[in-house]
Amino acid sequence: MTLLGPSNDQLTSILSELGEKQNTLEQNINILKTWLTFQPHLPQSIDENILRSFLRGCKHNVERAKKKIDSYYAGRGAVPELFTDRDPYSKEIQTGSHVLNAFLLPRLTPSGCRVTVHRFNSFDPDKLNVQCIFKYLLMMADVRLIEETAIVGDIYLFDLQDIMLMHCAKLATPLLKKTLVLAQEAYPQRLKEIHVFNAPPFVDWILNVFKALMKEKMRNRFYVHHGHETLHQYVPREILPAEYGGKEKSCRELQDDWSRKLETYQEWFRKEESVKADEEKRPNKDIHQKLNDLMFGSEGAFRRLSID
């Protein structure tokens, strides 16, 4: 199993933080279903698991969940280069997952957070295709919408041991900004911590740029480690991969698990290419305009990154 759920004690604590009481989830899913019938521009048969993920990611704030759902399907149409041709068996996706290993750890932290590891491999910068990397990451995010259990939030780990300056330069494209906007505006994540480790000295100035774009609350949750040993102060050793002194599988095995997971969704990804907002039928243009402004550059496009 690639995503294990919380223990009974954890679940009680998590649901309390999410504001999910008895019958709350079912009631709010029904509210969203009714709301969708009045949104001619949105898909009408959205998987209940996806609606559940949006509600939990928004702590059952139904109005906020509506905006996230609308932004999610608007984003699919606004950035087709990230939501089409998503065949997990394709050379493009296979290359993306090789350049940047990205996988979720099976077990939650004691507080109920899901940990995602991002790990660059040594590769020729001239062969770097940033589109395939970002597409791969969003494919994982979509699978999570269907399969993720109740969690408190997300912890992201970035192992930069093999990154080079040329890699950073090639990653810094307009597509990076679009992906960050999608992650913030269109996905129901609750980012709790970011940990960067094994980073070479030249990465410091890049991290300072990112931190300057963050609100103070997020900067206080952004940690840089010289090695990986100090990670154990934040993420328990027993849930970390073997390479980081943990008791979980190796990074290679966990990456292979997630590659196989995406392959089981091959047909789903194919069908989902046409599932997006129909902007010609949209009664309210505000959300679509907001996404366009953030992604393609207008006033407010470089606002500070926010966090719940």
mmCIF file of C-alpha atoms in Angstrom:
data_model
loop_
_atom_site.group_PDB
_atom_site.id
_atom_site.type_symbol
_atom_site.label_atom_id
_atom_site.label_comp_id
_atom_site.label_asym_id
_atom_site.label_seq_id
_atom_site.Cartn_x
_atom_site.Cartn_y
_atom_site.Cartn_z
ATOM 1 C CA MET A 1 0.000 0.000 0.000
ATOM 2 C CA THR A 2 1.447 3.376 -1.005
ATOM 3 C CA LEU A 3 -0.706 5.497 1.349
ATOM 4 C CA LEU A 4 -1.427 4.172 4.831
ATOM 5 C CA GLY A 5 -4.071 5.856 6.957
ATOM 6 C CA PRO A 6 -3.931 7.114 10.535
ATOM 7 C CA SER A 7 -4.328 5.020 13.659
ATOM 8 C CA ASN A 8 -7.612 5.311 15.533
ATOM 9 C CA ASP A 9 -6.100 7.780 17.988
ATOM 10 C CA GLN A 10 -4.593 9.824 15.155
ATOM 11 C CA LEU A 11 -7.861 9.827 13.235
ATOM 12 C CA THR A 12 -9.764 11.283 16.193
ATOM 13 C CA SER A 13 -7.229 14.091 16.505
ATOM 14 C CA ILE A 14 -7.080 14.748 12.750
ATOM 15 C CA LEU A 15 -10.852 14.914 12.309
ATOM 16 C CA SER A 16 -11.076 17.285 15.261
ATOM 17 C CA GLU A 17 -8.563 19.652 13.642
ATOM 18 C CA LEU A 18 -10.361 19.411 10.299
ATOM 19 C CA GLY A 19 -13.695 20.207 11.920
ATOM 20 C CA GLU A 20 -15.162 16.949 10.658
ATOM 21 C CA LYS A 21 -17.893 15.770 12.996
ATOM 22 C CA GLN A 22 -20.368 12.929 12.611
ATOM 23 C CA ASN A 23 -22.264 13.312 9.314
ATOM 24 C CA THR A 24 -20.337 16.509 8.440
ATOM 25 C CA LEU A 25 -18.545 14.913 5.512
ATOM 26 C CA GLU A 26 -21.654 13.426 3.914
ATOM 27 C CA GLN A 27 -23.657 16.628 4.396
ATOM 28 C CA ASN A 28 -20.981 18.819 2.862
ATOM 29 C CA ILE A 29 -20.431 16.464 -0.074
ATOM 30 C CA ASN A 30 -24.169 16.730 -0.806
ATOM 31 C CA ILE A 31 -23.935 20.533 -0.607
ATOM 32 C CA LEU A 32 -21.118 20.487 -3.183
ATOM 33 C CA LYS A 33 -23.069 18.159 -5.457
ATOM 34 C CA THR A 34 -26.060 20.495 -5.351
ATOM 35 C CA TRP A 35 -23.828 23.501 -5.985
ATOM 36 C CA LEU A 36 -22.305 21.791 -9.029
ATOM 37 C CA THR A 37 -25.737 21.495 -10.667
ATOM 38 C CA PHE A 38 -25.788 25.318 -10.804
ATOM 39 C CA GLN A 39 -22.295 25.515 -12.362
ATOM 40 C CA PRO A 40 -22.779 24.801 -16.083
ATOM 41 C CA HIS A 41 -19.067 25.266 -16.787
ATOM 42 C CA LEU A 42 -17.905 22.536 -14.379
ATOM 43 C CA PRO A 43 -17.974 18.714 -14.691
ATOM 44 C CA GLN A 44 -21.120 17.301 -13.152
ATOM 45 C CA SER A 45 -19.908 13.835 -12.151
ATOM 46 C CA ILE A 46 -16.919 14.504 -9.927
ATOM 47 C CA ASP A 47 -15.662 11.533 -7.916
ATOM 48 C CA GLU A 48 -16.852 11.748 -4.297
ATOM 49 C CA ASN A 49 -13.312 10.993 -3.155
ATOM 50 C CA ILE A 50 -12.138 14.156 -4.908
ATOM 51 C CA LEU A 51 -14.881 16.223 -3.267
ATOM 52 C CA ARG A 52 -13.866 14.718 0.075
ATOM 53 C CA SER A 53 -10.241 15.727 -0.425
ATOM 54 C CA PHE A 54 -11.206 19.310 -1.219
ATOM 55 C CA LEU A 55 -13.437 19.538 1.832
ATOM 56 C CA ARG A 56 -10.802 18.155 4.175
ATOM 57 C CA GLY A 57 -8.072 20.301 2.647
ATOM 58 C CA CYS A 58 -10.267 23.341 3.314
ATOM 59 C CA LYS A 59 -11.169 22.198 6.854
ATOM 60 C CA HIS A 60 -14.798 21.850 5.754
ATOM 61 C CA ASN A 61 -15.095 25.501 4.794
ATOM 62 C CA VAL A 62 -17.572 24.777 2.000
ATOM 63 C CA GLU A 63 -17.263 28.163 0.310
ATOM 64 C CA ARG A 64 -13.493 27.845 0.154
ATOM 65 C CA ALA A 65 -13.804 24.300 -1.183
ATOM 66 C CA LYS A 66 -16.075 25.596 -3.963
ATOM 67 C CA LYS A 67 -13.448 28.137 -5.011
ATOM 68 C CA LYS A 68 -10.695 25.506 -4.960
ATOM 69 C CA ILE A 69 -12.731 23.074 -7.071
ATOM 70 C CA ASP A 70 -13.549 25.804 -9.571
ATOM 71 C CA SER A 71 -9.881 26.842 -9.730
ATOM 72 C CA TYR A 72 -8.784 23.227 -10.150
ATOM 73 C CA TYR A 73 -10.892 22.611 -13.243
ATOM 74 C CA ALA A 74 -10.182 26.100 -14.587
ATOM 75 C CA GLY A 75 -6.471 25.394 -14.172
ATOM 76 C CA ARG A 76 -6.779 22.219 -16.217
ATOM 77 C CA GLY A 77 -7.991 24.302 -19.122
ATOM 78 C CA ALA A 78 -5.616 27.216 -18.568
ATOM 79 C CA VAL A 79 -2.433 25.114 -18.563
ATOM 80 C CA PRO A 80 -3.047 22.264 -21.026
ATOM 81 C CA GLU A 81 0.691 21.562 -21.290
ATOM 82 C CA LEU A 82 0.508 20.109 -17.765
ATOM 83 C CA PHE A 83 -2.772 18.198 -18.072
ATOM 84 C CA THR A 84 -2.607 16.510 -21.471
ATOM 85 C CA ASP A 85 -0.591 13.542 -22.784
ATOM 86 C CA ARG A 86 -0.208 12.189 -19.262
ATOM 87 C CA ASP A 87 0.589 8.592 -20.077
ATOM 88 C CA PRO A 88 2.602 7.137 -17.161
ATOM 89 C CA TYR A 89 4.219 4.669 -19.606
ATOM 90 C CA SER A 90 5.437 7.434 -21.934
ATOM 91 C CA LYS A 91 9.105 8.318 -22.289
ATOM 92 C CA GLU A 92 8.313 11.865 -21.157
ATOM 93 C CA ILE A 93 6.831 10.837 -17.814
ATOM 94 C CA GLN A 94 9.410 8.100 -17.280
ATOM 95 C CA THR A 95 12.156 10.686 -17.811
ATOM 96 C CA GLY A 96 10.507 13.174 -15.476
ATOM 97 C CA SER A 97 10.303 10.635 -12.680
ATOM 98 C CA HIS A 98 13.937 9.674 -13.211
ATOM 99 C CA VAL A 99 15.266 13.229 -13.145
ATOM 100 C CA LEU A 100 13.242 14.114 -10.069
ATOM 101 C CA ASN A 101 12.326 11.198 -7.834
ATOM 102 C CA ALA A 102 9.168 12.205 -6.002
ATOM 103 C CA PHE A 103 7.172 9.924 -3.764
ATOM 104 C CA LEU A 104 5.000 10.021 -0.673
ATOM 105 C CA LEU A 105 6.008 8.130 2.427
ATOM 106 C CA PRO A 106 3.513 5.380 3.291
ATOM 107 C CA ARG A 107 3.112 6.262 6.972
ATOM 108 C CA LEU A 108 1.993 9.530 8.537
ATOM 109 C CA THR A 109 3.922 11.508 11.132
ATOM 110 C CA PRO A 110 2.619 11.236 14.720
ATOM 111 C CA SER A 111 0.755 14.526 14.246
ATOM 112 C CA GLY A 112 -0.971 13.180 11.124
ATOM 113 C CA CYS A 113 1.046 14.837 8.325
ATOM 114 C CA ARG A 114 1.858 13.246 4.985
ATOM 115 C CA VAL A 115 5.519 13.513 3.952
ATOM 116 C CA THR A 116 6.590 13.853 0.315
ATOM 117 C CA VAL A 117 10.226 13.371 -0.696
ATOM 118 C CA HIS A 118 11.705 15.171 -3.716
ATOM 119 C CA ARG A 119 15.135 13.947 -4.762
ATOM 120 C CA PHE A 120 17.127 15.145 -7.770
ATOM 121 C CA ASN A 121 19.338 12.657 -9.561
ATOM 122 C CA SER A 122 22.540 13.405 -11.443
ATOM 123 C CA PHE A 123 21.690 14.227 -15.049
ATOM 124 C CA ASP A 124 22.744 16.346 -18.004
ATOM 125 C CA PRO A 125 21.183 19.827 -17.632
ATOM 126 C CA ASP A 126 20.922 20.121 -21.430
ATOM 127 C CA LYS A 127 18.526 17.183 -21.425
ATOM 128 C CA LEU A 128 16.312 18.600 -18.685
ATOM 129 C CA ASN A 129 12.655 18.944 -19.706
ATOM 130 C CA VAL A 130 10.950 20.936 -16.965
ATOM 131 C CA GLN A 131 7.508 20.285 -18.415
ATOM 132 C CA CYS A 132 7.775 16.541 -17.849
ATOM 133 C CA ILE A 133 8.879 17.122 -14.239
ATOM 134 C CA PHE A 134 5.983 19.418 -13.355
ATOM 135 C CA LYS A 135 3.519 17.231 -15.226
ATOM 136 C CA TYR A 136 4.709 14.210 -13.244
ATOM 137 C CA LEU A 137 4.290 16.057 -9.934
ATOM 138 C CA LEU A 138 0.714 17.072 -10.779
ATOM 139 C CA MET A 139 -0.113 13.507 -11.801
ATOM 140 C CA MET A 140 0.874 12.436 -8.299
ATOM 141 C CA ALA A 141 -1.223 15.242 -6.835
ATOM 142 C CA ASP A 142 -4.257 14.067 -8.813
ATOM 143 C CA VAL A 143 -3.899 10.485 -7.583
ATOM 144 C CA ARG A 144 -3.777 11.855 -4.048
ATOM 145 C CA LEU A 145 -7.111 13.602 -4.577
ATOM 146 C CA ILE A 146 -8.636 10.165 -5.051
ATOM 147 C CA GLU A 147 -6.662 8.050 -2.590
ATOM 148 C CA GLU A 148 -5.487 10.286 0.248
ATOM 149 C CA THR A 149 -6.879 9.620 3.699
ATOM 150 C CA ALA A 150 -7.647 12.189 6.381
ATOM 151 C CA ILE A 151 -4.462 14.112 7.191
ATOM 152 C CA VAL A 152 -3.548 17.272 9.084
ATOM 153 C CA GLY A 153 -1.345 18.632 6.320
ATOM 154 C CA ASP A 154 1.751 18.161 4.177
ATOM 155 C CA ILE A 155 5.475 18.143 4.867
ATOM 156 C CA TYR A 156 7.772 18.471 1.829
ATOM 157 C CA LEU A 157 11.371 17.236 1.858
ATOM 158 C CA PHE A 158 13.829 18.327 -0.858
ATOM 159 C CA ASP A 159 17.131 16.450 -1.148
ATOM 160 C CA LEU A 160 19.374 18.703 -3.272
ATOM 161 C CA GLN A 161 22.584 16.717 -3.014
ATOM 162 C CA ASP A 162 22.930 16.191 -6.790
ATOM 163 C CA ILE A 163 21.498 19.471 -8.026
ATOM 164 C CA MET A 164 23.669 21.772 -10.151
ATOM 165 C CA LEU A 165 23.496 25.490 -10.858
ATOM 166 C CA MET A 166 22.478 24.792 -14.468
ATOM 167 C CA HIS A 167 19.561 22.710 -13.198
ATOM 168 C CA CYS A 168 18.301 25.647 -11.149
ATOM 169 C CA ALA A 169 18.562 27.974 -14.123
ATOM 170 C CA LYS A 170 16.525 25.646 -16.330
ATOM 171 C CA LEU A 171 13.878 25.073 -13.664
ATOM 172 C CA ALA A 172 13.294 28.823 -13.286
ATOM 173 C CA THR A 173 10.797 29.128 -16.147
ATOM 174 C CA PRO A 174 7.266 30.582 -16.468
ATOM 175 C CA LEU A 175 6.017 27.006 -16.123
ATOM 176 C CA LEU A 176 7.426 26.938 -12.589
ATOM 177 C CA LYS A 177 5.285 29.925 -11.676
ATOM 178 C CA LYS A 178 2.196 28.321 -13.221
ATOM 179 C CA THR A 179 2.822 25.122 -11.265
ATOM 180 C CA LEU A 180 3.236 27.048 -8.009
ATOM 181 C CA VAL A 181 0.020 28.968 -8.681
ATOM 182 C CA LEU A 182 -1.829 25.704 -9.336
ATOM 183 C CA ALA A 183 -0.451 24.161 -6.154
ATOM 184 C CA GLN A 184 -1.569 27.150 -4.121
ATOM 185 C CA GLU A 185 -4.859 28.077 -5.769
ATOM 186 C CA ALA A 186 -6.202 24.832 -7.211
ATOM 187 C CA TYR A 187 -5.139 21.979 -4.923
ATOM 188 C CA PRO A 188 -6.451 21.467 -1.374
ATOM 189 C CA GLN A 189 -3.070 21.096 0.302
ATOM 190 C CA ARG A 190 -2.289 22.432 3.765
ATOM 191 C CA LEU A 191 1.466 22.933 3.740
ATOM 192 C CA LYS A 192 2.905 22.593 7.225
ATOM 193 C CA GLU A 193 6.671 22.450 6.691
ATOM 194 C CA ILE A 194 9.324 22.526 3.961
ATOM 195 C CA HIS A 195 12.722 20.964 4.639
ATOM 196 C CA VAL A 196 15.671 21.408 2.272
ATOM 197 C CA PHE A 197 18.731 19.293 2.997
ATOM 198 C CA ASN A 198 22.039 18.205 1.483
ATOM 199 C CA ALA A 199 22.032 21.515 -0.383
ATOM 200 C CA PRO A 200 25.247 22.858 -1.980
ATOM 201 C CA PRO A 201 26.250 26.427 -1.001
ATOM 202 C CA PHE A 202 25.142 28.020 -4.305
ATOM 203 C CA VAL A 203 21.533 27.094 -3.559
ATOM 204 C CA ASP A 204 21.394 29.591 -0.681
ATOM 205 C CA TRP A 205 20.648 32.593 -2.888
ATOM 206 C CA ILE A 206 17.848 30.701 -4.677
ATOM 207 C CA LEU A 207 16.286 29.712 -1.366
ATOM 208 C CA ASN A 208 16.484 33.322 -0.204
ATOM 209 C CA VAL A 209 14.480 34.386 -3.267
ATOM 210 C CA PHE A 210 11.768 31.839 -2.467
ATOM 211 C CA LYS A 211 11.710 32.823 1.187
ATOM 212 C CA ALA A 212 11.341 36.481 0.224
ATOM 213 C CA LEU A 213 8.126 35.573 -1.622
ATOM 214 C CA MET A 214 6.702 33.795 1.410
ATOM 215 C CA LYS A 215 4.665 35.266 4.186
ATOM 216 C CA GLU A 216 6.274 35.264 7.615
ATOM 217 C CA LYS A 217 4.147 32.316 8.717
ATOM 218 C CA MET A 218 5.566 30.173 5.915
ATOM 219 C CA ARG A 219 9.137 31.377 6.428
ATOM 220 C CA ASN A 220 8.870 30.098 9.980
ATOM 221 C CA ARG A 221 8.078 26.651 8.592
ATOM 222 C CA PHE A 222 10.951 26.586 6.102
ATOM 223 C CA TYR A 223 14.050 24.739 7.285
ATOM 224 C CA VAL A 224 17.475 24.223 5.693
ATOM 225 C CA HIS A 225 19.674 21.336 6.892
ATOM 226 C CA HIS A 226 23.341 20.779 6.042
ATOM 227 C CA GLY A 227 22.910 17.002 6.069
ATOM 228 C CA HIS A 228 19.894 14.827 6.814
ATOM 229 C CA GLU A 229 20.492 13.924 10.468
ATOM 230 C CA THR A 230 18.664 16.973 11.823
ATOM 231 C CA LEU A 231 15.562 15.933 9.876
ATOM 232 C CA HIS A 232 14.893 13.453 12.661
ATOM 233 C CA GLN A 233 13.943 16.347 14.927
ATOM 234 C CA TYR A 234 10.928 16.975 12.673
ATOM 235 C CA VAL A 235 10.174 13.698 10.895
ATOM 236 C CA PRO A 236 10.486 10.478 12.918
ATOM 237 C CA ARG A 237 13.300 8.195 11.835
ATOM 238 C CA GLU A 238 10.998 5.176 11.598
ATOM 239 C CA ILE A 239 8.956 6.602 8.695
ATOM 240 C CA LEU A 240 11.925 7.938 6.669
ATOM 241 C CA PRO A 241 13.622 6.031 3.809
ATOM 242 C CA ALA A 242 16.670 3.942 4.617
ATOM 243 C CA GLU A 243 19.025 6.449 2.945
ATOM 244 C CA TYR A 244 18.124 9.043 5.575
ATOM 245 C CA GLY A 245 18.665 6.764 8.535
ATOM 246 C CA GLY A 246 15.065 5.602 8.527
ATOM 247 C CA LYS A 247 13.330 2.248 8.768
ATOM 248 C CA GLU A 248 11.175 2.548 5.649
ATOM 249 C CA LYS A 249 12.031 1.106 2.227
ATOM 250 C CA SER A 250 14.801 2.651 0.151
ATOM 251 C CA CYS A 251 14.132 5.704 -2.009
ATOM 252 C CA ARG A 252 14.436 3.536 -5.129
ATOM 253 C CA GLU A 253 11.807 1.094 -3.864
ATOM 254 C CA LEU A 254 9.425 3.864 -2.839
ATOM 255 C CA GLN A 255 9.886 5.582 -6.194
ATOM 256 C CA ASP A 256 9.150 2.302 -7.990
ATOM 257 C CA ASP A 257 6.000 1.865 -5.874
ATOM 258 C CA TRP A 258 4.714 5.253 -7.003
ATOM 259 C CA SER A 259 5.637 4.653 -10.634
ATOM 260 C CA ARG A 260 3.547 1.477 -10.545
ATOM 261 C CA LYS A 261 0.755 3.350 -8.811
ATOM 262 C CA LEU A 262 0.602 5.935 -11.611
ATOM 263 C CA GLU A 263 0.619 3.163 -14.213
ATOM 264 C CA THR A 264 -2.592 1.740 -12.746
ATOM 265 C CA TYR A 265 -4.182 5.136 -13.505
ATOM 266 C CA GLN A 266 -3.234 5.140 -17.192
ATOM 267 C CA GLU A 267 -6.835 4.942 -18.419
ATOM 268 C CA TRP A 268 -8.015 7.481 -15.821
ATOM 269 C CA PHE A 269 -5.435 10.019 -17.005
ATOM 270 C CA ARG A 270 -6.512 9.457 -20.599
ATOM 271 C CA LYS A 271 -10.181 10.064 -19.822
ATOM 272 C CA GLU A 272 -9.463 13.057 -17.619
ATOM 273 C CA GLU A 273 -7.857 15.059 -20.451
ATOM 274 C CA SER A 274 -11.280 16.357 -21.479
ATOM 275 C CA VAL A 275 -12.472 16.970 -17.900
ATOM 276 C CA LYS A 276 -11.997 20.696 -17.350
ATOM 277 C CA ALA A 277 -13.939 23.914 -17.016
ATOM 278 C CA ASP A 278 -15.833 25.113 -20.098
ATOM 279 C CA GLU A 279 -15.098 28.826 -19.858
ATOM 280 C CA GLU A 280 -17.693 29.724 -22.485
ATOM 281 C CA LYS A 281 -20.399 28.489 -20.106
ATOM 282 C CA ARG A 282 -18.976 30.155 -16.987
ATOM 283 C CA PRO A 283 -21.521 32.512 -15.360
ATOM 284 C CA ASN A 284 -18.863 34.225 -13.201
ATOM 285 C CA LYS A 285 -15.539 35.102 -14.828
ATOM 286 C CA ASP A 286 -13.716 36.155 -11.643
ATOM 287 C CA ILE A 287 -11.929 32.875 -10.835
ATOM 288 C CA HIS A 288 -10.776 32.321 -14.398
ATOM 289 C CA GLN A 289 -9.476 35.879 -14.598
ATOM 290 C CA LYS A 290 -7.691 35.533 -11.267
ATOM 291 C CA LEU A 291 -5.841 32.403 -12.417
ATOM 292 C CA ASN A 292 -4.892 34.042 -15.699
ATOM 293 C CA ASP A 293 -3.587 37.100 -13.868
ATOM 294 C CA LEU A 294 -1.465 34.995 -11.515
ATOM 295 C CA MET A 295 -0.102 32.673 -14.165
ATOM 296 C CA PHE A 296 0.457 34.897 -17.143
ATOM 297 C CA GLY A 297 1.569 38.091 -15.498
ATOM 298 C CA SER A 298 -0.461 41.072 -14.463
ATOM 299 C CA GLU A 299 -0.834 43.086 -11.325
ATOM 300 C CA GLY A 300 -0.572 40.736 -8.371
ATOM 301 C CA ALA A 301 1.156 37.966 -10.290
ATOM 302 C CA PHE A 302 4.138 37.964 -7.933
ATOM 303 C CA ARG A 303 2.288 38.296 -4.663
ATOM 304 C CA ARG A 304 3.693 36.509 -1.648
ATOM 305 C CA LEU A 305 3.049 32.798 -1.397
ATOM 306 C CA SER A 306 0.427 32.165 1.242
ATOM 307 C CA ILE A 307 -0.365 29.346 3.616
ATOM 308 C CA ASP A 308 -3.318 28.392 5.802
#
